[in-house]
Each structure stands twice: as C-alpha cells, then as structure tokens.
C-alpha cells in the first residue's frame, strides 16, 4: 500500500468512526434535560410561548425542556450566551424578530444571527396590540393620537429594551405620529404590563400572547392590533391601519436556534420534536386563544428559518437605517 492510499484509508476510517459516533450520539439524545433560553422576563409573551412549547416538546422528547430566562439588552445577552454555549444539543434559544433587528440596532453585536447559529425552525406568529392604562380617557385610536400629540412631554411608553419588539412597535408608532415621548425600558413586557396595570406607565405595544387576557378582562385599554386584518382572538378590536395609521404592520415571529456546530442529527431530532409540537392540538389551540398562528410548514424547518431570517434581517435593517435614530 503506498503512502497516499494509507492516508486515504485512515481518513475514511476516521470519518466512518465520526459518523458512527454522531449517529450513536443522536440515537442516545436526549440523555438529560435541555435548556431553552428565553431572552426576556418570566411571565411575558416570549416566556409564555417558550413554556407552552417546552411542556409540549417534553412529551415527545422524553426529557424535560427547561426554560431559563436570561434577560437584558433587548434579547442580545441571551443570544450571545447561546452562541457561546457548548454545541451539544442541551442548550437552545427561542427568540423573535429581535434576531433580525439586532444587527442594525447594535454596532457591536457579538454574533451574526444567520451564520453563527444552527437553525431549528419557526414556532408561532403573534400580532401586537397598542394598549394603555385602564383610566386613559381617549376612547379610540384617533383620540389617543390627538392626546399624545398634545401631551408628548407627559406621556410615557414602556418597552423591553432596544431590540425588543415592543421597542420596535413603539418607535414605529411615534414615527407615524411624528412625536417623541419618554420611553421606559423593562427586562421584558411581563413587568412592563404590570407597571401599566399599576398606572406607573401610560402605553405599551405588546404581543397578544401577553395582552389578550387583560384586554378581555378590561384591565387595560386597547387601541388596535398591528396586523392588516382583524384577528380571531379579538374579533371586535380594530386594526391600527383601520384606526388611521395606514399600513402599520408588525407581526412577531418566533424561532428556535442552537449554538453553531451542534450536530446535524441532534438539530434534526430537536426540530422533529418542535414540528410534532406545532401539530399538537393543545399547543395549537392555546396559541390561537392568545392570537398566535402556527407558521407555514416552509418556515418550520431549519432551511426555512434560515431563509426567512435572512430576508427579515434585510427588511428590518432597511427600515431601521431609514429611521436613523435606532443605532446604538
Ligand atoms: N417579547 C417582548 C418584547 O420584545 C418582551 C418579552 O417577551 O417579555 O417586547
């Protein structure tokens, strides 16, 4: 056997062994609980989606999926932590449009959202609602807009930090009105909504997964949903577009990510459990009650999420750069 042939044979054996060990690893996976990192506070809308998903996936994986809240910097702290985590299939990230907006918002972002992660798949699409404290006098969006324009120095708007969708929605809202109000950042819209319920802040644009129960109970005032069409979960709620903010649209999509280098067979297995959850009637109806819709099958896959995120980075990047005021 000449030297080349011996090197070739050794390489073939090594790659067969590697394939065998990654298959064995995938077959044994998961052998212990899995962390699902949420970039915002417990009790908020991303957390609600994550906990419902984790409980559903636990059933088919046969191991607990445990939610961990790692808050701060509009979700970028959690994404950085997961990017640096061991790529062993035991740490995943769930995040929303913030994955797509962060590159335009943060000059020193530690990661590229498209290329520095393995993509698992999209989870759920959720509308937002513009809500106010219960005693806000304005009866409809028109009155609210007039009130804000006349009182811009007094009104305050809560959000979950630069990179949060509440920040994005609130900024687009202020731009549409041509005013700037005081913004109050929280570690998630769970605590922001509590501040609204307590009357410490005036306004919040937040996902229906957090706001629907409060809108139905009448503990907050609702001025419109951020979709172009009315939604089934709140059939009487006008859209912001109907209320006078033409073409106003923000839909929050959620995706699951793994650290770069997580074995493909493991990503596939976790993704398969995700796709089983997206067909689970209890998961689907819980999401629907909160205004959420399961994304098209094309976005539930690894390749589908990568393509979708790439397009979203482009779309929001252009909007943010046009707005100018976001960069930090
Ligand atoms: N998703 C919310 C936001 O970005 C924050 C949260 O989930 O608590 O505004």
XYZ file of C-alpha atoms and ligand atoms in Angstrom:
337
model
C 0.000 0.000 0.000
C 1.540 3.340 -0.945
C 1.526 6.306 1.418
C -1.350 8.121 -0.341
C -3.515 5.063 -0.192
C -2.709 4.558 3.513
C -3.617 8.218 4.274
C -6.835 7.820 2.282
C -7.778 4.636 4.162
C -7.011 6.230 7.551
C -9.171 9.264 6.663
C -12.033 7.023 5.519
C -11.885 5.023 8.765
C -11.797 8.235 10.831
C -14.795 9.691 9.031
C -16.748 6.426 9.340
C -15.991 6.399 13.069
C -17.049 10.056 13.379
C -20.288 9.340 11.521
C -20.887 6.294 13.686
C -20.293 8.245 16.879
C -22.537 11.129 15.767
C -25.287 8.629 14.893
C -24.839 6.944 18.276
C -24.913 10.385 19.939
C -28.134 11.250 18.087
C -29.725 7.919 19.000
C -28.898 8.403 22.688
C -30.071 12.037 22.555
C -31.512 13.498 24.691
C -29.917 11.855 27.711
C -30.557 14.724 30.159
C -32.727 17.874 30.493
C -32.406 20.510 27.767
C -32.264 24.290 28.405
C -34.416 26.594 26.326
C -33.103 30.121 26.879
C -35.650 32.957 26.795
C -34.240 36.483 26.329
C -36.916 38.259 28.426
C -38.503 38.024 31.892
C -40.668 35.180 33.133
C -44.384 35.820 32.729
C -44.010 37.842 29.496
C -45.118 36.926 25.965
C -41.927 35.194 24.767
C -41.791 33.296 28.037
C -45.431 32.182 27.640
C -44.705 30.795 24.148
C -41.490 29.152 25.407
C -43.106 27.462 28.411
C -46.047 26.156 26.375
C -43.631 24.840 23.750
C -41.249 23.353 26.338
C -44.066 21.439 28.066
C -45.285 20.102 24.709
C -41.815 19.081 23.477
C -41.028 17.392 26.792
C -43.803 14.881 25.989
C -42.240 13.677 22.725
C -38.552 14.019 23.691
C -38.925 12.051 26.927
C -36.625 14.553 28.673
C -37.529 17.877 30.282
C -37.108 21.037 28.261
C -36.376 23.620 30.944
C -36.961 27.344 30.330
C -34.213 29.679 31.533
C -34.721 33.460 31.434
C -31.525 35.373 30.604
C -32.632 38.962 30.309
C -31.025 42.192 29.146
C -30.027 44.375 26.201
C -33.215 43.681 24.240
C -32.514 39.956 23.981
C -28.915 40.210 22.739
C -27.433 38.944 26.022
C -29.345 35.652 25.745
C -28.425 35.249 22.074
C -24.718 35.868 22.877
C -24.828 33.301 25.710
C -26.366 30.642 23.483
C -23.933 31.404 20.672
C -21.068 30.649 23.089
C -22.717 27.613 24.769
C -21.453 24.055 24.211
C -22.836 22.804 20.865
C -24.023 19.548 22.404
C -27.785 19.731 21.909
C -28.547 20.721 25.508
C -28.843 24.500 25.020
C -31.254 26.215 22.633
C -32.509 29.781 22.231
C -36.022 30.930 21.453
C -36.162 34.477 20.127
C -38.360 36.688 17.981
C -37.840 39.442 15.361
C -35.129 40.766 17.696
C -32.790 38.278 15.992
C -33.400 40.152 12.733
C -33.306 43.706 14.086
C -30.225 43.476 16.339
C -27.600 43.746 13.543
C -28.952 47.183 12.582
C -29.549 48.301 16.167
C -26.264 47.300 17.800
C -22.959 48.419 16.333
C -21.010 45.929 18.427
C -23.145 42.832 18.147
C -21.216 39.696 19.185
C -22.902 37.443 16.627
C -24.266 37.179 13.135
C -27.810 35.835 13.653
C -27.854 33.972 10.333
C -24.395 32.373 10.280
C -23.438 31.974 13.962
C -26.272 29.585 14.886
C -27.805 26.334 13.752
C -31.436 26.953 12.811
C -34.105 24.666 14.223
C -37.348 26.191 12.922
C -40.048 28.832 13.427
C -42.616 28.366 16.199
C -45.506 30.846 16.122
C -46.517 34.197 14.617
C -48.110 36.667 17.006
C -49.777 40.070 16.457
C -49.177 43.012 18.762
C -51.650 45.380 20.387
C -51.337 49.031 21.375
C -52.658 49.230 24.919
C -52.877 51.901 27.619
C -53.539 52.099 31.331
C -57.199 51.485 32.154
C -58.011 55.103 33.018
C -56.663 56.580 29.763
C -59.525 58.886 28.699
C -59.116 58.525 24.894
C -62.000 56.419 23.523
C -60.365 55.321 20.268
C -57.089 55.472 18.342
C -57.909 58.881 16.831
C -58.443 60.388 20.292
C -55.344 58.650 21.638
C -53.193 60.064 18.830
C -54.541 63.595 19.461
C -53.903 63.198 23.191
C -50.319 62.011 22.658
C -49.550 64.810 20.183
C -50.854 67.421 22.627
C -49.118 65.868 25.660
C -45.919 64.366 24.248
C -43.898 65.757 27.169
C -46.117 63.964 29.734
C -46.861 60.626 28.064
C -44.611 57.637 28.647
C -44.325 54.389 26.745
C -42.965 51.153 28.222
C -40.837 48.644 26.296
C -38.476 45.711 26.808
C -35.307 47.482 25.657
C -33.549 48.229 22.363
C -34.092 45.168 20.180
C -37.394 44.181 21.769
C -40.427 44.167 19.503
C -42.211 46.453 21.986
C -39.426 48.955 21.326
C -39.708 48.475 17.573
C -43.503 48.855 17.584
C -43.355 51.865 19.922
C -40.763 53.557 17.737
C -42.747 52.978 14.541
C -45.824 54.323 16.360
C -44.044 57.515 17.458
C -42.689 57.975 13.951
C -46.135 57.602 12.437
C -47.416 60.279 14.844
C -44.360 62.489 14.386
C -43.750 62.766 18.143
C -41.200 61.583 20.677
C -42.374 60.541 24.127
C -40.451 59.267 27.135
C -39.733 55.551 26.872
C -39.331 53.343 29.939
C -37.361 50.107 29.410
C -38.066 46.922 31.378
C -36.441 43.460 31.291
C -39.490 42.130 29.482
C -43.054 43.144 28.787
C -44.277 40.958 31.679
C -43.014 43.570 34.173
C -43.878 46.391 31.722
C -47.500 45.244 31.673
C -47.514 45.091 35.479
C -46.361 48.719 35.525
C -49.181 49.584 33.105
C -51.714 47.774 35.323
C -50.373 49.748 38.276
C -50.709 53.022 36.342
C -46.950 53.780 36.524
C -46.687 53.930 32.717
C -49.231 55.073 30.124
C -48.722 52.996 26.973
C -47.305 49.702 25.762
C -47.251 47.936 22.413
C -47.086 44.239 23.233
C -47.757 40.775 21.857
C -51.262 39.335 22.146
C -49.768 36.328 23.969
C -49.391 38.732 26.912
C -52.242 41.183 26.373
C -55.342 39.164 25.320
C -56.347 38.065 28.860
C -56.008 41.659 30.137
C -57.902 43.142 27.179
C -60.713 40.618 27.689
C -60.800 41.310 31.438
C -60.911 45.071 30.789
C -57.892 45.752 32.999
C -56.162 47.668 30.180
C -57.481 49.826 27.327
C -56.889 48.536 23.788
C -56.477 50.855 20.795
C -55.706 48.466 17.944
C -53.918 45.391 16.661
C -50.809 45.634 14.498
C -51.993 43.259 11.738
C -53.610 44.391 8.494
C -56.660 42.172 9.209
C -58.643 41.852 12.429
C -57.732 38.761 14.443
C -59.912 35.874 15.666
C -58.735 36.130 19.282
C -60.019 39.746 19.487
C -62.691 39.997 16.769
C -64.008 43.405 17.918
C -60.578 45.021 18.057
C -59.890 47.434 15.172
C -56.542 47.313 13.420
C -54.236 50.327 13.788
C -54.498 50.611 9.997
C -58.307 50.965 10.264
C -57.884 53.450 13.088
C -55.883 55.812 10.869
C -52.275 54.529 10.871
C -52.172 53.416 7.254
C -50.022 50.342 6.536
C -48.922 49.980 10.155
C -47.963 46.338 10.500
C -45.769 44.417 12.935
C -46.077 40.637 13.256
C -43.866 38.908 15.789
C -42.422 35.595 14.658
C -40.518 33.261 16.948
C -37.705 30.886 16.047
C -35.506 28.321 17.807
C -31.692 28.297 17.475
C -28.793 26.119 18.607
C -25.104 27.006 19.032
C -23.158 26.700 15.772
C -21.628 23.231 15.498
C -24.466 21.352 17.215
C -24.505 18.000 15.350
C -26.956 17.994 12.427
C -28.631 14.783 13.618
C -29.293 16.382 17.028
C -30.679 19.590 15.470
C -32.882 17.368 13.310
C -34.152 15.401 16.319
C -34.934 18.541 18.351
C -36.526 20.094 15.232
C -38.667 16.997 14.688
C -39.955 17.353 18.267
C -40.670 21.039 17.550
C -42.673 20.105 14.440
C -44.611 17.474 16.437
C -45.473 20.223 18.963
C -46.707 22.500 16.155
C -49.318 19.833 15.329
C -50.290 19.167 18.951
C -53.941 20.260 19.278
C -53.462 21.591 22.832
C -50.449 23.703 21.747
C -52.212 24.998 18.631
C -55.398 25.937 20.477
C -53.526 27.612 23.382
C -51.604 29.714 20.861
C -54.807 30.503 18.908
C -56.581 31.647 22.104
C -53.706 34.100 22.588
C -53.810 35.334 18.970
C -50.910 33.152 17.734
C -50.803 31.286 14.434
C -48.620 28.327 13.507
C -46.240 29.434 10.707
C -46.380 27.812 7.261
C -44.603 24.428 7.045
C -41.841 26.013 4.938
C -40.715 28.121 7.920
C -40.848 25.257 10.437
C -37.638 23.729 9.055
C -34.003 24.630 9.572
C -33.522 25.829 5.966
C -36.874 27.629 6.046
C -35.931 29.590 9.169
C -32.507 30.492 7.773
C -34.069 31.867 4.563
C -36.798 33.710 6.482
C -34.319 35.262 8.950
C -32.031 36.344 6.093
C -34.965 38.187 4.464
C -36.068 39.683 7.805
C -32.559 40.995 8.592
C -32.700 42.775 5.234
C -36.265 44.086 5.681
C -35.851 45.432 9.233
C -32.297 46.588 8.612
C -33.538 48.861 5.814
C -36.427 50.165 7.958
C -34.151 50.809 10.941
C -31.437 52.508 8.889
C -34.117 54.673 7.186
C -35.386 55.650 10.632
C -31.825 56.649 11.564
C -32.479 57.081 15.242
C -32.040 53.460 16.325
C -28.280 52.811 16.136
C -26.577 52.411 19.498
N -41.218 39.997 23.552
C -41.272 41.183 24.287
C -40.694 42.306 23.503
O -39.795 42.102 22.725
C -40.580 41.047 25.585
C -40.990 39.854 26.362
O -41.188 38.784 25.795
O -41.087 39.993 27.571
O -41.105 43.413 23.674
